[in-house]
Coordinates of C-alpha atoms in Angstrom, one line a residue:
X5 CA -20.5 -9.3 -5.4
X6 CA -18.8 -11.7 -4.0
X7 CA -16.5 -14.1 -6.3
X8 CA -15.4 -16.9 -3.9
X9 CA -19.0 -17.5 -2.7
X10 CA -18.0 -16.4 0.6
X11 CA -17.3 -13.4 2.8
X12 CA -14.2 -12.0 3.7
X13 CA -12.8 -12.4 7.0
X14 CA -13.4 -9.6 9.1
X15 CA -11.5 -10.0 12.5
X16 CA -8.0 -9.8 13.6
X17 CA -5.1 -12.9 14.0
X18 CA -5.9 -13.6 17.4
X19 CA -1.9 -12.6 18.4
X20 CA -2.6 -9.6 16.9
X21 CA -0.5 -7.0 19.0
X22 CA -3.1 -4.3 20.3
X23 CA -1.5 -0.6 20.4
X24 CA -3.0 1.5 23.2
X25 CA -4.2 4.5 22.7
X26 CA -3.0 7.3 24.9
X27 CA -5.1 8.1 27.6
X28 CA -7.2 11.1 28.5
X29 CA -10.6 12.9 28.1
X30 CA -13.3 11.5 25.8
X31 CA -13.7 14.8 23.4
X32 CA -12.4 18.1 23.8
X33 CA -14.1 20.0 26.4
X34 CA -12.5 23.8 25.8
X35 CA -12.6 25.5 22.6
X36 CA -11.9 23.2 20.1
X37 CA -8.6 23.3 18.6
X38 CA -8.5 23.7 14.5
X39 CA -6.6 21.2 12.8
X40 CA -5.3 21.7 9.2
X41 CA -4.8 18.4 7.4
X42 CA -2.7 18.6 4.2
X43 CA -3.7 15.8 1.8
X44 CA -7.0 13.8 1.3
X45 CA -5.1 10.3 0.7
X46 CA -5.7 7.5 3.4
X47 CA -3.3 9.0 6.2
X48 CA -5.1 11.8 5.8
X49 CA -8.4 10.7 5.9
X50 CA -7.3 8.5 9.0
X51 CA -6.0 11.7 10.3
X52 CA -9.3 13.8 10.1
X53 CA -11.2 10.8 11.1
X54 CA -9.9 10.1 14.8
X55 CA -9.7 14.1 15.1
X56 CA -13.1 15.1 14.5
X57 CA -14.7 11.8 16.4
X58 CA -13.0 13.9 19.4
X59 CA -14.6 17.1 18.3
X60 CA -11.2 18.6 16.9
X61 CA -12.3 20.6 14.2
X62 CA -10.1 20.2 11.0
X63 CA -10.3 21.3 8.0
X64 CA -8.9 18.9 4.7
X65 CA -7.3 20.3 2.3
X66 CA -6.7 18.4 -0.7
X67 CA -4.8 19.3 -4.4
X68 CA -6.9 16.9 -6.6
X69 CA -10.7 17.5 -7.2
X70 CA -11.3 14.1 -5.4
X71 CA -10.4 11.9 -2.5
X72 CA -8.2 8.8 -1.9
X73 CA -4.9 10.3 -2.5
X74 CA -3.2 7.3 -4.5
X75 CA -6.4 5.5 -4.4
X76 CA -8.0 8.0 -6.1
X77 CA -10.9 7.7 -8.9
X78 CA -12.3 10.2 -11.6
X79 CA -15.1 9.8 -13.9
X80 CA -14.4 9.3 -17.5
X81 CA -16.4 8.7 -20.6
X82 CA -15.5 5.8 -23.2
X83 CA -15.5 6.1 -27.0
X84 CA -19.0 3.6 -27.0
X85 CA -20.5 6.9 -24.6
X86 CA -20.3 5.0 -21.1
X87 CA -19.5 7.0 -18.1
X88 CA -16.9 4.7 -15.8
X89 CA -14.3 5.5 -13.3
X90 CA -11.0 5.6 -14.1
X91 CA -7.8 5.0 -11.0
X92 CA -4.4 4.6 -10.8
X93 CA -4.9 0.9 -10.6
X94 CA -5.3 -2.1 -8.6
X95 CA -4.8 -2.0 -5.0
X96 CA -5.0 -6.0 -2.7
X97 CA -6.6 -4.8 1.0
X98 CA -4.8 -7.4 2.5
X99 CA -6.8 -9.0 6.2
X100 CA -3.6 -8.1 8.2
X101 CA -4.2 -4.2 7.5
X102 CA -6.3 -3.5 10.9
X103 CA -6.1 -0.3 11.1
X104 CA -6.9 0.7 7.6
X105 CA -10.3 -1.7 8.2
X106 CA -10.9 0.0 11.0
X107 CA -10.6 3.3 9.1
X108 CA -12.9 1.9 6.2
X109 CA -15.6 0.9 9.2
X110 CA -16.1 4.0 10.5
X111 CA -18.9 4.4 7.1
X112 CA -19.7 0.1 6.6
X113 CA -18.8 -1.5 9.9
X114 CA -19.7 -4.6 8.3
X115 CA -16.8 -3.7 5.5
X116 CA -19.7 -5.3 2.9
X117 CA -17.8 -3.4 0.5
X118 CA -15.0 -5.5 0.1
X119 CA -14.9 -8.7 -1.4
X120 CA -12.6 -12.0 -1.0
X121 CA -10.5 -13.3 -4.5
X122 CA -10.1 -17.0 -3.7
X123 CA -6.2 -16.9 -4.7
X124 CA -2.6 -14.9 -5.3
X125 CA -2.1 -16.1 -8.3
X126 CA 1.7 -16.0 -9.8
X127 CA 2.6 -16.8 -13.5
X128 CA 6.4 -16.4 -15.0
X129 CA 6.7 -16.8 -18.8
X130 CA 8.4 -20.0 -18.3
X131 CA 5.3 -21.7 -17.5
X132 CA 5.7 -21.8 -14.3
X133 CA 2.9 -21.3 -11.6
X134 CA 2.3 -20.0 -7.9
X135 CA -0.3 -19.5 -5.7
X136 CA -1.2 -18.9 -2.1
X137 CA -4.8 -20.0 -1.5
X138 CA -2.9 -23.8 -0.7
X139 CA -0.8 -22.8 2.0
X140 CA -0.6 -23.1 5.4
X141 CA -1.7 -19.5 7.4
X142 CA -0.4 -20.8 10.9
X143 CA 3.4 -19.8 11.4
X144 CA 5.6 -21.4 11.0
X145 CA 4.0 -23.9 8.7
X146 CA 3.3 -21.0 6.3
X147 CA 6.6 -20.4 5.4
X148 CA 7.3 -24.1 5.4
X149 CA 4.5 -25.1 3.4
X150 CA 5.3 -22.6 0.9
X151 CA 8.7 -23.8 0.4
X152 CA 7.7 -27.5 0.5
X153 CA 4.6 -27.0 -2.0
X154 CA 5.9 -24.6 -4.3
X155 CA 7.0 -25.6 -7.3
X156 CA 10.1 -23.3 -7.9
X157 CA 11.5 -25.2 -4.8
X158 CA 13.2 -28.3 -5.6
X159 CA 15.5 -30.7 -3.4
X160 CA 18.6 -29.5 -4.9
X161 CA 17.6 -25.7 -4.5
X162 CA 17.1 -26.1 -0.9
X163 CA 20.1 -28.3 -0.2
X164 CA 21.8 -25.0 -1.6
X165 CA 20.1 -22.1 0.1
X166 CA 22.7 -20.4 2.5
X167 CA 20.5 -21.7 5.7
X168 CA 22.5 -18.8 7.8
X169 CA 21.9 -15.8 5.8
X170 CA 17.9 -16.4 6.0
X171 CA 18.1 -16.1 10.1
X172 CA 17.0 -12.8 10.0
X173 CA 13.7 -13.3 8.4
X174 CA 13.1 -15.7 11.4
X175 CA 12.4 -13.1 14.1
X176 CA 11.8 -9.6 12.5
X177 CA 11.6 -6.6 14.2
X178 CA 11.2 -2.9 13.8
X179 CA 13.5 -1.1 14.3
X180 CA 15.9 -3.7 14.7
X181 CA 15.1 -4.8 11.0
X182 CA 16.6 -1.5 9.9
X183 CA 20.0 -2.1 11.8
X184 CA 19.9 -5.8 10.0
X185 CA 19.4 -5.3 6.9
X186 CA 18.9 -1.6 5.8
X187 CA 22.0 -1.3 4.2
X188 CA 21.6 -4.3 1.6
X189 CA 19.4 -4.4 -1.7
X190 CA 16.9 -6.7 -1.6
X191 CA 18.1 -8.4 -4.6
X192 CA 21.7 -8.8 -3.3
X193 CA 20.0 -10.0 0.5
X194 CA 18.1 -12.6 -1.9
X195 CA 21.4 -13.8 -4.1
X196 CA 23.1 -14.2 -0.3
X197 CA 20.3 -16.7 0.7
X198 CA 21.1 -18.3 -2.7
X199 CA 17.4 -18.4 -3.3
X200 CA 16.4 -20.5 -6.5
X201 CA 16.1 -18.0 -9.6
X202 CA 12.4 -19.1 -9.8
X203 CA 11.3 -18.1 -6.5
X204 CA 13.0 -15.1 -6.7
X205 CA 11.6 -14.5 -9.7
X206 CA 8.2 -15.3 -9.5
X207 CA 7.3 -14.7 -5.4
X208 CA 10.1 -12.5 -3.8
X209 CA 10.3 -9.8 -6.8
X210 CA 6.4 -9.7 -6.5
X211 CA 6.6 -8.2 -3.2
X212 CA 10.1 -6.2 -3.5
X213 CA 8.1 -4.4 -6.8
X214 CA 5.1 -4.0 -4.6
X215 CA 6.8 -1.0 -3.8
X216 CA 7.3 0.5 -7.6
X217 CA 11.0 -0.3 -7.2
X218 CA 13.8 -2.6 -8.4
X219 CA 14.9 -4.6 -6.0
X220 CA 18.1 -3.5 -6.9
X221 CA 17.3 -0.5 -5.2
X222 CA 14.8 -1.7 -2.5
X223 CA 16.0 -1.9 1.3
X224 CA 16.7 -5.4 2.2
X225 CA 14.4 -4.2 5.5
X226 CA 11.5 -3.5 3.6
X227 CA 11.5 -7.3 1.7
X228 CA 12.1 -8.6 5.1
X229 CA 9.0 -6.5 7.0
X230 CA 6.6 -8.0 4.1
X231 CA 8.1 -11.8 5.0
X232 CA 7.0 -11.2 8.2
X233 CA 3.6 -9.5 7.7
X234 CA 2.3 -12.3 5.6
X235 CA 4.2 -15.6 6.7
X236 CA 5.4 -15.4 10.3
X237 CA 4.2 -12.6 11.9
X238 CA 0.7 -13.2 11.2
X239 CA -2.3 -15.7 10.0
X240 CA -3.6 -14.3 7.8
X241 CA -1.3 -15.1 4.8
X242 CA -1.6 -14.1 1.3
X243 CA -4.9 -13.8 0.6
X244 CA -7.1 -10.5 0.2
X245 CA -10.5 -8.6 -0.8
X246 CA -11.3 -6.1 -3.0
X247 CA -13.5 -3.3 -3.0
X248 CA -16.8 -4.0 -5.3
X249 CA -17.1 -0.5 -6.8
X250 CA -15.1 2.1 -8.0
X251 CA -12.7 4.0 -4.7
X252 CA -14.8 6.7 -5.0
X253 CA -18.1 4.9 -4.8
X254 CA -17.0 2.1 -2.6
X255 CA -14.8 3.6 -0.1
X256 CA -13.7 7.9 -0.2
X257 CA -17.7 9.4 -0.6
X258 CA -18.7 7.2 2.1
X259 CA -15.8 8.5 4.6
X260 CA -16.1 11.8 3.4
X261 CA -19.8 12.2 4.5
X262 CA -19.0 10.3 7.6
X263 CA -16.5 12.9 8.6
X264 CA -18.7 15.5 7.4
X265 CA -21.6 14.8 9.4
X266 CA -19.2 15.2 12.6
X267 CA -18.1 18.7 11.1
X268 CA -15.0 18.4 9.1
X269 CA -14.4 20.9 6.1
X270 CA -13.4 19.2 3.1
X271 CA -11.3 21.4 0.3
X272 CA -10.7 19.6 -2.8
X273 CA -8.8 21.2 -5.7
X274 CA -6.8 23.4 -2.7
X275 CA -3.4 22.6 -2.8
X276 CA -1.2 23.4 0.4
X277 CA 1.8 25.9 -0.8
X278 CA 2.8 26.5 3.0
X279 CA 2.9 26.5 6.6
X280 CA 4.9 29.0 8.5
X281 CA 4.9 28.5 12.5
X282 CA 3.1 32.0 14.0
X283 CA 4.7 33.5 17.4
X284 CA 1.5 33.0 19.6
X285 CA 1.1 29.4 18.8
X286 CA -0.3 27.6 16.0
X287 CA 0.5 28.1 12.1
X288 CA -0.7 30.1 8.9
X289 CA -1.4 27.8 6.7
X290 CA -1.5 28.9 3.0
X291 CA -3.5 27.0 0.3
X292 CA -4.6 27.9 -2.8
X293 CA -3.7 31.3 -2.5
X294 CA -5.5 32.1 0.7
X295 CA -3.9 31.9 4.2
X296 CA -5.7 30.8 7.5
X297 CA -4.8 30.0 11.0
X298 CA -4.5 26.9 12.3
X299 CA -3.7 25.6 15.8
X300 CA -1.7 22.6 13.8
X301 CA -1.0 20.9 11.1
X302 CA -0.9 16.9 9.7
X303 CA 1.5 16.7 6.8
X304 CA 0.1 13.7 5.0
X305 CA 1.7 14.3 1.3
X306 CA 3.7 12.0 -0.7
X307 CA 6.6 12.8 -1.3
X308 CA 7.0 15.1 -3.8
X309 CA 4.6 17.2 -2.2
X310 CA 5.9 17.1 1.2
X311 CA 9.2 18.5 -0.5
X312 CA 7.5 21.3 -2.3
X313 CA 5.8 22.7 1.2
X314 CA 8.7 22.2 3.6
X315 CA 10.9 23.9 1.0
X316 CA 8.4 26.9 1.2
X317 CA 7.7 27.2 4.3
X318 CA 11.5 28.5 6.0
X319 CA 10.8 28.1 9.7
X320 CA 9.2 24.7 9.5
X321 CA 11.3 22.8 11.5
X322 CA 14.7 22.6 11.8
X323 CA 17.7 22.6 9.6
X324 CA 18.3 18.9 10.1
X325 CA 14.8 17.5 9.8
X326 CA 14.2 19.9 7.0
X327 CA 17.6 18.6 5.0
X328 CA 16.4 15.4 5.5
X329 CA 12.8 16.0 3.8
X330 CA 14.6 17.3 1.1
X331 CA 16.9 14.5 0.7
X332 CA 13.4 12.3 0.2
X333 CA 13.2 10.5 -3.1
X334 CA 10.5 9.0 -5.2
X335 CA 10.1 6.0 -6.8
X336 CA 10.5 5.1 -10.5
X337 CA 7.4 6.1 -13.2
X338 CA 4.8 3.4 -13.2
X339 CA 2.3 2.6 -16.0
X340 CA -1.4 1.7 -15.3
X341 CA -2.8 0.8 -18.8
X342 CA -6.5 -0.1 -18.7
X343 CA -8.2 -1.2 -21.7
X344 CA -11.9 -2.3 -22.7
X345 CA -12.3 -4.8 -25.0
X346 CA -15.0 -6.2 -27.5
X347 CA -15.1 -9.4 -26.3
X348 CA -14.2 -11.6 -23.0
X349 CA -11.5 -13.2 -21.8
X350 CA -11.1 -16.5 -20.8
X351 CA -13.7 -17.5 -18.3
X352 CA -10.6 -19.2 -16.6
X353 CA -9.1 -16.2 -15.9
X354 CA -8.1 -15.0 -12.6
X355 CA -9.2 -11.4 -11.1
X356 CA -5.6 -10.7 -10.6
X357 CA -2.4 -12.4 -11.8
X358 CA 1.0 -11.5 -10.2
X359 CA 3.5 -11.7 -13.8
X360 CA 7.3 -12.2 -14.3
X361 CA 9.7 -12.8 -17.3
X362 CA 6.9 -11.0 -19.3
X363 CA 9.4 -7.7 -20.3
X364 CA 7.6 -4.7 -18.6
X365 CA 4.2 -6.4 -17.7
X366 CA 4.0 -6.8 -13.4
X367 CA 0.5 -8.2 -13.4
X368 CA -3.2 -8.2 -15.3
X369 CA -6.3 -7.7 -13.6
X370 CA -9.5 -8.6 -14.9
X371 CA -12.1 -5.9 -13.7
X372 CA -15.3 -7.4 -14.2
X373 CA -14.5 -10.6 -11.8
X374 CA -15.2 -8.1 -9.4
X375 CA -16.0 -4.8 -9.5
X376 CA -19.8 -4.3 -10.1
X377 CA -18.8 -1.1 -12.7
X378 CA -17.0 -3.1 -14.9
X379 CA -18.9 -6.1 -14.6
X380 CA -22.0 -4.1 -16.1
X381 CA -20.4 -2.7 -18.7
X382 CA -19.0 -6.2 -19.5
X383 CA -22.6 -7.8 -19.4
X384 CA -24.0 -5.0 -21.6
X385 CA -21.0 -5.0 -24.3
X386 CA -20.1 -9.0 -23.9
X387 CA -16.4 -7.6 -23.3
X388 CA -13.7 -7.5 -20.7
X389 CA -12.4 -4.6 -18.7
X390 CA -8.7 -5.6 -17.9
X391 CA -5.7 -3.7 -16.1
X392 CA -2.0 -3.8 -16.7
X393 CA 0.5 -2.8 -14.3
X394 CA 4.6 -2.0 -15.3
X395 CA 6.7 -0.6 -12.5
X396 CA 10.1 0.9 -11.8
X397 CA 9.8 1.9 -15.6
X398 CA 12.5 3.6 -16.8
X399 CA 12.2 7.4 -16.6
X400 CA 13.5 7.9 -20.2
X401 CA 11.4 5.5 -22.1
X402 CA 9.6 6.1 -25.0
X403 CA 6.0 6.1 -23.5
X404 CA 3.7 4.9 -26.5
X405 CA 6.3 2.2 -27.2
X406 CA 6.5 1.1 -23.4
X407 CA 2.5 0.5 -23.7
X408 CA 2.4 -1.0 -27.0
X409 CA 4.8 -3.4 -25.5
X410 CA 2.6 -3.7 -22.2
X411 CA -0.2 -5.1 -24.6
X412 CA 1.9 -6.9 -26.5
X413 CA 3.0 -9.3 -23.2
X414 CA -0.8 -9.1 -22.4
X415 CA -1.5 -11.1 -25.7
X416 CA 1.1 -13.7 -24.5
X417 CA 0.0 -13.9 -21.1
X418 CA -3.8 -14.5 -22.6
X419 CA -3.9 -15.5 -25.8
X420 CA -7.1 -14.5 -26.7
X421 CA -6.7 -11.3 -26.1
X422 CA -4.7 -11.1 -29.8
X423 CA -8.3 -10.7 -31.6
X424 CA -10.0 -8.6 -29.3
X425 CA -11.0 -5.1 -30.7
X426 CA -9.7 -1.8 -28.0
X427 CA -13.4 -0.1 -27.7
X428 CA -11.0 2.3 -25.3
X429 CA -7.9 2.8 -23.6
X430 CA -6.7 5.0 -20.8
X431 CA -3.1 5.6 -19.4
X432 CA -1.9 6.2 -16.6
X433 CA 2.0 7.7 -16.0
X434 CA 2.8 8.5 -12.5
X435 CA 5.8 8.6 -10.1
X436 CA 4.7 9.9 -6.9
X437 CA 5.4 6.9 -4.7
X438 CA 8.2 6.9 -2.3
X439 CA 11.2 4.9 -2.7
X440 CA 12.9 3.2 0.2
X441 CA 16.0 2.9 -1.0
X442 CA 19.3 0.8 0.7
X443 CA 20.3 2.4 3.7
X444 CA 17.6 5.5 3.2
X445 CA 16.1 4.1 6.9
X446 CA 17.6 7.0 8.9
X447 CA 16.6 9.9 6.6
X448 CA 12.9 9.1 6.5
X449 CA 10.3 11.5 8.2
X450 CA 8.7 10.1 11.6
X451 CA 5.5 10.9 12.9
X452 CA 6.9 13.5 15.2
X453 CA 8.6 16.8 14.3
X454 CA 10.4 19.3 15.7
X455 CA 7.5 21.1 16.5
X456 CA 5.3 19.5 18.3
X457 CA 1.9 21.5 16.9
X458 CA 3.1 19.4 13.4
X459 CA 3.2 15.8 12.5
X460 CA 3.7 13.7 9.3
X461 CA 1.7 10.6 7.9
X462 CA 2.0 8.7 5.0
X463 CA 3.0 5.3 3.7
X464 CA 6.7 7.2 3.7
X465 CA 7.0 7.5 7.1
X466 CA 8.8 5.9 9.3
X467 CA 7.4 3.9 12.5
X468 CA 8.4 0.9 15.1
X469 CA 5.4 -0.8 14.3
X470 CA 5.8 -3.5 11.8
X471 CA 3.1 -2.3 9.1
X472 CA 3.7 -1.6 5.5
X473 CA 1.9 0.6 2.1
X474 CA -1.2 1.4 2.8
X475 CA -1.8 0.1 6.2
X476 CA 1.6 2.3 7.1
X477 CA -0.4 4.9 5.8
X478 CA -3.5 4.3 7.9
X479 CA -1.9 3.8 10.8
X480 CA 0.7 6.8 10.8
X481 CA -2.1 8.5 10.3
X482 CA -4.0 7.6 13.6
X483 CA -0.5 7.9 15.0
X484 CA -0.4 11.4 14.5
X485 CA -4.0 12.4 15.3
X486 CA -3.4 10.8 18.4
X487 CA 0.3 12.8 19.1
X488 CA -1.6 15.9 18.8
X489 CA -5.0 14.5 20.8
X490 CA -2.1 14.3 23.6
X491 CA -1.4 17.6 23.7
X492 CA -4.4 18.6 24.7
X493 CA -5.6 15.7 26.8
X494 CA -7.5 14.0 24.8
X495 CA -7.5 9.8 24.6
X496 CA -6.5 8.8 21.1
X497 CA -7.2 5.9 18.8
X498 CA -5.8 2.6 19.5
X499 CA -4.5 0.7 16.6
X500 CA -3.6 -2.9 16.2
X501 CA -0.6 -5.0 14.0
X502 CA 0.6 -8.4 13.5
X503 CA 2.9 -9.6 16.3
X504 CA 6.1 -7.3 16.8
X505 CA 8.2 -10.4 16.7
X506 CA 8.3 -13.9 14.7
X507 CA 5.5 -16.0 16.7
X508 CA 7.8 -19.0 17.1
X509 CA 10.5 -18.8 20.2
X510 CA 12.1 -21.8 18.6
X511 CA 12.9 -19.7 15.1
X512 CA 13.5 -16.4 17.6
X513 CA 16.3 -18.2 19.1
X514 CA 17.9 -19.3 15.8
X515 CA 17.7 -15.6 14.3
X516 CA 19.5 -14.9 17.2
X517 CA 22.6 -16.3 16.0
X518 CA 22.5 -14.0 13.1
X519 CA 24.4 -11.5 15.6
X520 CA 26.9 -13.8 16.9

């Protein structure tokens, strides 16, 4: 189902930076080594992937009853007797996340799954509007032509932007980012640019709350990484697809036979409790009450749950790697409220809209402009399936007051929502995604541990590559397939990113005074 009439791009930004993979055999050729992968999110699905294409086994354990980790989906039945899926919301597969396209591939190599929405669209309550399908992808002219055809950027605003404080977003690098700028909020990093209050408003807190956080509390490093993923690191820009289905039916059962069918054992509903390192090599590994031997281990938990198994599993690690796990911290609750109405909305109205200056609201999706489940049940009914988002919530708030107000900016964001009848609702209260908080760079978890038979993957981990949420995920978890496919002399998966660097020597030579 496509809703801009055309497919989505499927290759790389031809200066995309190719990763090489490390070198060695094609497949195991001794007995194969037994892999235990802790969580069935993307990392670890990336994870189990690479391993068992090499003929590692591995065996995925997973807490939840299905796949896909934050990208989850459950079946649920409405109040008018229709089965649909339920998720924890929205999710933009932007075209710079190669690796994670390469991951999704591996079961549709023609990614026919996924489907292009012709804009980015930005709203703020004061009428002002934003979008991205206008502007330039080439750097540099991506970031200029933003600023030049954006209408929260007037003469006067630029004449007062502090030209020197934005020379770091010129030439980004990672890790060099982190020594920049890790130890400045993204808000106050924003307010020493002297950025117009629109622009911050409308396109900057977009991407800092990306992240479920304030930007109050958001590394300036983190705002800075995304400004160069999507305007001058890369040409792709702003624009992204959408699975057509449901998670489950579009993207997790699809990997899950895949991997399967090359012999991996997949353990829903079985939580890992603990690993504890075994003197002749290897690890017990206990889930779900049951322990088993394993020759290693991928750790790819949010956060929460990488806390809980570290914490009880004394001899995992070392002192210092383990007080830094522990000093890990998550995100604020966010709300996913999705709703099915009687009636439609607007035929004007976007698939997605990015929201500020509407209290709690963060954005409104409208399902059934592209997913195939909703868009049945919205031709069958003649209503609308639509999706609200609130992040960095408040952990105290009152809960049925936060989403009576979520529906209440929904009516002022589209009007004709006010006489529509809720058929049914469902909620969604989580805070499981990890914060990455000012000056937090140092403590979070790399790929690598102390021992060398672990490794850690996630969208929380940290890694020189300039990638970000779920492609971070993806590719730390090829990254640590392919640290333990080293040790036993195995070629790993090579992985590709935007540019490390800004594209334009020029604007790399001006960042450079920055230092001085």
């Amino acid at each position: 189902m496509r809703t801009d009439g055309t497919a989505p791009r499927r290759g790389r930004d031809r200066r995309a930076r190719v990763v090489p993979a490390p070198r060695g055999l094609r497949r195991v050729t001794e007995a194969a080594p037994h892999v235990a992968v802790a969580g069935g999110g993307i990392a670890g699905l990336a994870a189990t992937t690479a391993l068992v294409e090499r003929g590692v086994r591995v065996t995925l354990y997973e807490r939840e009853p299905v796949l896909g980790g934050r990208l989850a989906g459950w079946r649920t039945q409405l109040a008018d007797g229709s089965a649909v899926t339920m998720s924890r919301g929205f999710h933009a597969f932007f075209r710079q996340y190669y690796n994670l396209r390469g991951l999704l591939r591996r079961a549709a190599p023609s990614l026919g799954m996924l489907t292009g929405l012709p804009d980015y669209p930005l709203q703020h309550s004061s009428g002002t509007r934003d979008g991205f399908a206008w502007v330039p992808r080439t750097p540099p002219w991506s970031a200029l032509g933003f600023v030049a055809l954006s209408p929260t950027f007037g003469w006067r605003d630029l004449l007062r932007m502090n030209a020197g404080a934005a020379l770091p977003l010129l030439d980004v690098r990672v890790p060099q980012v982190y020594e920049r700028l890790d130890r400045i909020s993204a808000y106050d990093f924003l307010a020493r640019i002297r950025f117009p209050e629109a622009a911050h408003h409308l396109a900057f807190e977009v991407f800092s709350r990306s992240f479920f956080a304030d930007p109050r509390e958001l590394s300036a490093a983190e705002l800075a990484l995304m400004f160069h993923i999507y305007f001058l690191g890369s040409s792709e820009g702003l624009l992204f697809d959408v699975p057509d289905e449901p998670y489950p039916q579009a993207l997790w059962e699809p990997l899950a036979r895949y991997v399967q069918e090359r012999g991996a054992e997949i353990r829903t509903g079985t939580p890992v409790e603990s690993a504890v390192p075994t003197p002749g090599g290897g690890l017990r590994v206990t889930a779900d009450g049951s322990g088993q031997h394993h020759d290693a281990l991928v750790l790819a938990l949010d956060g929460g749950g990488l806390r809980q198994v570290v914490a009880a599993s004394p001899g995992l690690g070392d002192e210092r790697w383990r007080s830094r796990i522990a000093r890990l911290r998550n995100a604020p609750p966010f709300l996913v409220s999705r709703l099915w109405l009687d009636r439609p909305v607007a035929a004007d109205r976007p698939g997605f809209l990015g929201t500020s200056g509407y209290g709690p609201l963060d954005n409104v999706s409208v399902l059934e402009r592209w997913e195939g489940e909703a868009a049945r049940w919205a031709g069958r009914t003649g209503g609308s399936v639509v999706e609200l988002h609130a992040y960095a919530v408040d952990p105290g708030v009152d809960r049925m007051a936060e989403q009576d107000r979520l529906l209440a900016q929904l009516h002022r964001v589209y009007p004709e929502t006010r006489d529509a009848k809720v058929v049914d609702e469902r909620h969604e209260w989580r805070a499981d995604c990890p914060l990455f908080p000012v000056g937090g760079f140092a403590d979070r978890p790399t790929v690598h541990t102390p021992d060398p038979a672990v490794v850690v993957a996630g969208d929380l981990v940290r890694t020189d590559h300039p990638v970000a949420l779920m492609e971070r995920a993806a590719t730390t978890g090829f990254l640590g397939a392919n640290a333990l496919l080293a040790r036993w002399g195995v070629a790993g998966q090579t992985l590709w990113t935007v540019p490390e660097q800004g594209r334009s020597a020029p604007l790399r030579a001006l960042s450079r005074l920055a230092d001085r």
